[in-house]
Coordinates of C-alpha atoms in Angstrom, one line a residue:
M300 CA -18.1 19.8 -71.1
A301 CA -18.4 18.9 -67.5
D302 CA -19.7 15.5 -66.8
N303 CA -22.8 15.9 -64.5
N304 CA -22.2 12.7 -63.0
L305 CA -19.3 14.0 -61.1
R306 CA -19.4 15.2 -57.4
P307 CA -17.4 16.4 -54.4
I308 CA -17.0 13.6 -51.8
A309 CA -15.5 13.2 -48.2
S310 CA -13.4 10.6 -46.8
F311 CA -15.5 7.7 -47.2
G312 CA -18.7 6.6 -48.8
L313 CA -20.9 4.0 -49.8
C314 CA -22.4 2.9 -53.5
I315 CA -26.0 2.8 -54.0
K316 CA -28.1 1.7 -56.9
E317 CA -29.7 4.1 -59.1
N318 CA -31.6 3.4 -62.1
K319 CA -30.3 0.0 -62.3
R320 CA -26.7 1.0 -62.1
K321 CA -24.6 1.6 -59.2
Q322 CA -23.3 5.2 -58.4
C323 CA -21.1 6.3 -55.4
V324 CA -22.7 9.2 -53.5
M325 CA -20.6 10.7 -51.1
K326 CA -21.6 13.3 -48.4
P327 CA -19.1 16.3 -48.0
S328 CA -17.2 16.5 -44.8
R329 CA -15.3 19.8 -43.5
F330 CA -12.4 17.5 -42.7
S331 CA -11.5 16.6 -46.1
P332 CA -10.6 18.4 -49.2
K333 CA -13.1 18.2 -52.2
I334 CA -12.3 15.2 -54.3
R335 CA -14.1 14.7 -57.7
L336 CA -15.2 10.9 -58.2
T337 CA -15.7 9.8 -61.8
K338 CA -19.0 7.9 -62.5
K339 CA -18.2 4.3 -62.7
N340 CA -20.4 1.2 -63.8
T341 CA -20.4 -1.2 -60.9
S342 CA -23.5 -3.4 -62.2
D343 CA -21.3 -6.7 -61.6
M344 CA -20.8 -5.7 -57.8
S345 CA -23.5 -6.2 -55.2
H346 CA -22.0 -3.6 -52.9
L347 CA -18.7 -1.5 -52.4
Y348 CA -17.7 0.2 -49.4
F349 CA -14.2 1.9 -49.5
P350 CA -12.2 4.5 -47.6
L351 CA -10.9 7.6 -49.4
D352 CA -8.0 10.3 -48.1
E353 CA -6.7 7.7 -45.7
G354 CA -4.7 10.5 -44.2
H355 CA -7.6 12.4 -42.9
L356 CA -9.1 9.1 -41.7
S357 CA -6.3 8.3 -39.4
T358 CA -6.1 11.5 -38.0
R359 CA -9.8 11.5 -37.2
R360 CA -9.6 8.0 -35.5
V361 CA -6.5 9.3 -33.4
F362 CA -8.4 12.1 -32.4
D363 CA -11.5 10.1 -31.6
K364 CA -9.4 7.8 -29.2
L365 CA -7.7 10.8 -27.4
I366 CA -11.2 12.2 -26.8
I367 CA -12.2 9.0 -25.4
L368 CA -9.1 8.5 -23.2
A369 CA -9.7 12.0 -21.5
A370 CA -13.1 11.3 -20.9
L371 CA -12.2 8.1 -19.2
T372 CA -9.5 10.0 -17.1
S373 CA -11.9 12.6 -16.4
V374 CA -14.4 10.0 -14.9
G375 CA -11.9 8.1 -12.9
F376 CA -10.5 11.7 -11.3
L377 CA -14.0 12.3 -10.4
I378 CA -14.4 9.1 -8.8
F379 CA -11.4 9.4 -6.8
T380 CA -12.2 13.0 -5.8
M381 CA -15.4 11.8 -4.5
T382 CA -14.0 8.7 -2.9
A383 CA -11.6 10.9 -1.0
K384 CA -14.2 13.4 0.0
D385 CA -16.3 10.5 1.5
G386 CA -13.1 9.3 3.3
N387 CA -12.7 12.8 4.8
E388 CA -16.6 13.1 5.7
D389 CA -16.3 9.9 7.5
K390 CA -13.9 11.2 10.0
K391 CA -16.8 13.5 10.9
V392 CA -18.4 10.7 12.7
S393 CA -16.0 11.2 15.7
P394 CA -18.3 12.6 18.6
V395 CA -14.9 13.5 20.5
F396 CA -13.4 15.4 18.0
K397 CA -16.7 17.1 16.6
A398 CA -17.4 18.3 20.2
F399 CA -13.7 19.8 20.2
H400 CA -14.1 21.4 17.0
D401 CA -17.4 22.9 17.3
C402 CA -16.3 24.3 20.7
V403 CA -12.8 25.7 19.8
R404 CA -13.1 26.9 16.4
P405 CA -15.7 29.6 17.0
R406 CA -13.7 30.7 20.0
L407 CA -10.5 31.4 17.6
S408 CA -12.2 32.3 14.5
H409 CA -12.0 36.0 14.8
L410 CA -8.0 35.7 15.5
K411 CA -7.1 33.7 12.4
G412 CA -4.4 35.3 10.5
D413 CA -3.4 37.4 13.9
Y414 CA -0.6 35.5 14.9
E415 CA 0.7 37.5 18.1
Q416 CA -2.9 37.6 19.4
F417 CA -3.6 34.0 18.7
W418 CA -0.5 33.1 20.4
H419 CA -1.5 35.1 23.5
S420 CA -5.1 34.6 23.8
F421 CA -5.5 30.8 22.6
T422 CA -5.2 29.0 26.3
S423 CA -7.7 31.6 27.9
L424 CA -10.0 31.2 24.9
T425 CA -10.2 27.4 24.6
E426 CA -9.8 26.2 28.3
G427 CA -13.6 26.5 28.5
C428 CA -13.7 23.3 26.5
D429 CA -11.8 21.0 28.6
D430 CA -14.7 19.4 30.2
L431 CA -17.0 18.6 27.4
E432 CA -19.4 15.6 27.8
A433 CA -17.9 13.7 24.8
Y434 CA -14.3 13.7 26.6
K435 CA -15.9 11.2 29.2
A436 CA -15.0 8.6 26.4
L437 CA -11.2 9.0 27.7
D438 CA -10.0 8.2 30.8
I439 CA -7.6 10.8 31.4
R440 CA -5.1 11.0 34.6
T441 CA -2.5 13.1 36.0
V442 CA 1.2 12.4 37.0
E443 CA 3.6 15.4 37.9
N444 CA 7.2 15.7 37.5
Q445 CA 9.4 18.7 39.2
D446 CA 7.9 21.4 37.7
E447 CA 4.8 20.5 35.7
T448 CA 1.4 17.9 35.4
K449 CA 1.5 15.6 32.6
Y450 CA -1.7 14.1 31.3
V451 CA -2.1 10.6 30.2
A452 CA -5.2 8.8 28.6
F453 CA -5.2 5.5 29.9
P454 CA -6.4 2.4 27.7
H455 CA -9.5 0.6 28.4
R456 CA -8.1 -2.8 28.1
D457 CA -4.8 -4.4 28.8
E458 CA -2.3 -3.4 26.4
N459 CA 1.7 -3.3 26.0
L460 CA 2.3 0.5 25.5
T461 CA 5.0 2.1 24.2
M462 CA 6.1 5.6 25.6
V463 CA 8.7 8.0 24.2
T464 CA 10.4 10.9 25.8
L465 CA 12.0 13.6 23.9
G466 CA 14.0 15.9 25.9
I467 CA 14.5 14.2 29.4
G468 CA 16.0 17.4 31.0
H469 CA 17.1 15.5 34.2
D470 CA 13.6 14.6 35.4
V471 CA 12.1 11.3 35.0
N472 CA 9.7 11.6 37.9
A473 CA 6.5 11.7 35.8
E474 CA 7.4 8.4 34.0
I475 CA 8.5 6.9 37.5
K476 CA 4.8 7.6 38.7
L477 CA 3.2 6.6 35.5
K478 CA 5.0 3.3 35.4
E479 CA 3.9 2.7 39.2
L480 CA -0.1 3.2 37.9
Y481 CA 0.5 1.0 34.8
H482 CA 3.1 -1.7 34.7
N483 CA 3.0 -2.6 31.0
I484 CA 5.1 0.3 29.7
E485 CA 8.4 0.3 27.4
F486 CA 10.3 3.5 27.8
F487 CA 12.5 4.9 25.1
G488 CA 14.0 8.4 25.8
A489 CA 16.4 10.7 23.7
D490 CA 18.1 13.8 24.7
P491 CA 21.5 15.3 23.4
A492 CA 23.1 15.6 26.8
S493 CA 23.9 12.2 28.5
E494 CA 25.0 13.2 31.5
I495 CA 22.6 12.4 34.5
N496 CA 19.8 11.7 31.6
K497 CA 21.3 8.7 30.8
D498 CA 21.7 7.2 34.0
L499 CA 18.1 8.5 35.2
Y500 CA 16.2 7.0 32.2
V501 CA 18.1 3.6 32.0
N502 CA 19.1 2.8 35.7
T503 CA 16.2 4.6 37.6
L504 CA 13.5 4.3 35.3
G505 CA 14.5 0.9 33.4
G506 CA 14.4 2.3 29.9
Q507 CA 16.2 2.6 26.8
Y508 CA 18.6 5.9 26.1
F509 CA 19.4 7.7 22.8
Q510 CA 21.9 10.5 22.8
Y511 CA 20.0 12.5 19.9
A512 CA 18.2 15.7 19.5
V513 CA 15.1 14.5 17.9
S514 CA 13.4 17.0 15.6
G515 CA 12.4 17.2 12.0
T516 CA 15.4 16.5 9.6
N517 CA 18.7 14.6 10.4
G518 CA 22.0 16.8 10.7
M519 CA 24.0 19.2 12.7
Q520 CA 21.5 21.9 14.3
K521 CA 20.9 24.2 17.0
S522 CA 19.6 22.8 20.4
K523 CA 19.0 24.4 23.5
V524 CA 20.9 21.6 26.0
Y525 CA 20.1 21.4 29.6
E526 CA 23.2 21.3 31.7
K527 CA 24.2 22.7 35.1
E528 CA 20.9 23.3 35.9
K529 CA 20.5 25.9 32.8
Y530 CA 19.8 25.7 29.1
E531 CA 22.8 26.3 26.9
E532 CA 22.7 26.8 23.1
E533 CA 24.9 24.0 21.2
I534 CA 25.2 22.5 17.9
T535 CA 24.1 19.0 18.1
R536 CA 23.5 15.9 16.2
H537 CA 19.7 16.0 15.3
I538 CA 17.8 12.9 13.9
A539 CA 14.2 13.1 12.2
V540 CA 11.4 11.9 14.3
D541 CA 10.1 10.0 11.6
Y542 CA 13.5 8.0 11.1
F543 CA 13.7 7.7 14.7
L544 CA 10.3 6.1 15.5
K545 CA 10.4 3.8 12.6
N546 CA 14.0 2.8 12.3
I547 CA 15.5 3.3 15.7
I548 CA 13.1 2.2 18.4
H549 CA 11.0 0.1 15.7
R550 CA 7.3 0.7 16.6
D551 CA 4.5 1.5 14.6
R552 CA 2.4 2.9 17.5
I553 CA 3.5 5.3 20.1
D554 CA 1.1 5.2 22.6
I555 CA 2.5 8.4 24.9
L556 CA 4.9 10.7 23.5
W557 CA 6.4 13.4 25.9
I558 CA 7.9 16.6 24.0
D559 CA 10.2 19.3 25.4
V560 CA 12.9 20.0 22.8
E561 CA 13.1 23.8 23.3
Q562 CA 11.6 25.0 19.8
N563 CA 12.3 21.9 17.9
E564 CA 8.8 20.8 18.6
Y565 CA 7.4 22.5 16.0
P566 CA 9.5 20.5 12.8
I567 CA 7.9 17.2 14.7
L568 CA 4.4 18.7 15.2
E569 CA 4.5 19.3 11.6
Q570 CA 4.7 15.8 10.9
L571 CA 1.8 14.6 12.6
H572 CA -1.1 15.5 10.3
S573 CA -2.5 13.1 7.5
D574 CA 0.0 12.4 4.8
G575 CA 2.8 13.9 7.0
L576 CA 6.0 12.1 7.2
I577 CA 5.0 10.2 10.3
D578 CA 1.7 9.2 8.9
R579 CA 3.7 7.8 5.7
E580 CA 5.7 5.7 7.7
G581 CA 2.9 4.1 9.1
V582 CA 3.2 5.5 12.5
K583 CA 0.6 6.0 14.8
I584 CA 0.9 8.4 17.6
C585 CA -1.8 8.1 20.2
Q586 CA -1.2 11.1 22.9
I587 CA 1.2 14.0 23.5
N588 CA 2.0 16.3 25.8
V589 CA 4.1 18.8 24.3
E590 CA 5.5 22.2 25.2
L591 CA 5.5 25.1 22.5
H592 CA 8.1 27.9 22.8
I593 CA 8.7 30.9 20.7
D594 CA 12.0 33.1 20.0
L595 CA 14.4 31.0 22.0
F596 CA 17.2 31.2 19.1
K597 CA 15.8 34.4 17.1
P598 CA 14.1 36.9 19.8
K599 CA 11.0 38.6 18.6
S600 CA 11.1 36.9 15.2
G601 CA 7.6 36.0 15.4
V602 CA 8.1 32.9 13.3
E603 CA 7.2 30.4 16.0
M604 CA 4.0 32.4 16.7
I605 CA 3.0 31.6 12.9
K606 CA 3.9 28.2 13.2
F607 CA 1.9 27.8 16.3
H608 CA -1.2 29.3 14.6
D609 CA -0.8 27.3 11.4
F610 CA -0.4 23.9 13.4
V611 CA -3.8 24.8 15.2
W612 CA -5.8 25.5 12.3
K613 CA -4.4 22.5 10.5
L614 CA -5.4 20.3 13.7
L615 CA -9.0 21.8 13.2
E616 CA -8.9 20.9 9.4
D617 CA -7.4 17.6 9.7
R618 CA -9.9 16.1 12.1
K619 CA -7.2 13.7 13.6
Y620 CA -6.3 15.3 16.8
I621 CA -7.7 17.1 19.7
M622 CA -5.9 19.6 22.0
M623 CA -6.7 19.9 25.6
R624 CA -5.5 21.4 28.9
P625 CA -3.8 24.4 27.1
H626 CA -1.8 26.3 29.8
Y627 CA 0.6 29.3 29.5
V628 CA 3.5 29.4 31.5
K629 CA 3.9 33.5 31.8
G630 CA 7.2 33.7 33.5
F631 CA 9.1 31.6 30.2
S632 CA 6.4 32.6 27.8
F633 CA 5.5 28.9 26.5
I634 CA 2.3 26.8 26.1
R635 CA 1.8 23.5 27.5
T636 CA -0.8 21.4 25.9
F637 CA -2.2 17.8 25.7
I638 CA -2.9 16.2 22.3
V639 CA -5.0 13.2 21.8
N640 CA -5.5 11.1 18.5
V641 CA -9.2 10.5 17.9
S642 CA -9.2 9.0 14.4
D643 CA -6.7 6.4 14.0
E644 CA -8.3 2.9 14.9
E645 CA -4.9 1.8 16.4
C646 CA -5.3 4.6 19.1
T647 CA -9.2 4.9 19.3
D648 CA -9.7 1.1 19.8
V649 CA -7.4 1.1 22.8
Y650 CA -8.1 4.7 24.3
L651 CA -11.8 5.6 23.4
K652 CA -14.3 3.8 25.2

């Protein structure tokens, strides 16, 4: 005959007193198999608490710990995401960038994804944004070389400035004029063709010269080299721009950067954004004059149009730089523009009033 005092139990239980006798009563659990417990006289014990089915109990404890760990990880990730978002939102306080963004973006939005039309229409669509009220915080002046005008934002306090010329092209007239306007500038120039360029940059200007083609990566790559009054395609030694700035000239702030490297500018520009290679090296670039070219190595490829389109949209999203004074050179089909850092304190403290 079955004993009526036997009953199913779960993983653990607590003995309670019934009719002057102590009897273990358990609540069944779906995590444990049914176990039968024989009635036991425990009148000599004041209490009894004991675990049963230790394997299932251990598994349950591990499971609970994993849930707690997952919850803590989720909370930490949420806090990190909110902090990062707040950091991005803080960049919006720059009135100069906001003015640029609010003027330029609506003029370009209908051409997003239309790479060819974007390239050909960019300067005409955005030139109306060059004289915004917010830009008065910048003291922008001009210097000329043989065939173009360079724009320079002057510091609002005395500073020792660093200037880098990538692609000298037998012409340092603009650098010389800049030196006359502001004396405390140290000049560094790089060009794969040393003939004429080295003498101009070192002896005429008083700067330091490096025989490199500076671009996005190290190695032997194609370059358009200016020699004997024309450009020739050659395989030259390239050095990565982040390495050149950090480890060759050893500067963390580049005040003025001029880039004319015949289509090798795109791998450089791609590194300018937040968390780009230049940014990771801790190098801040305050202002840039750059020529943007297309189809120099592969005519009608369209690759550079895509790169230009993507660079501009990334610039608008990144909230770090503004683009000013765009000029489309029709005879040679390239764009000149002036880019200014309005985010990094190393630059804004010097150039924004």
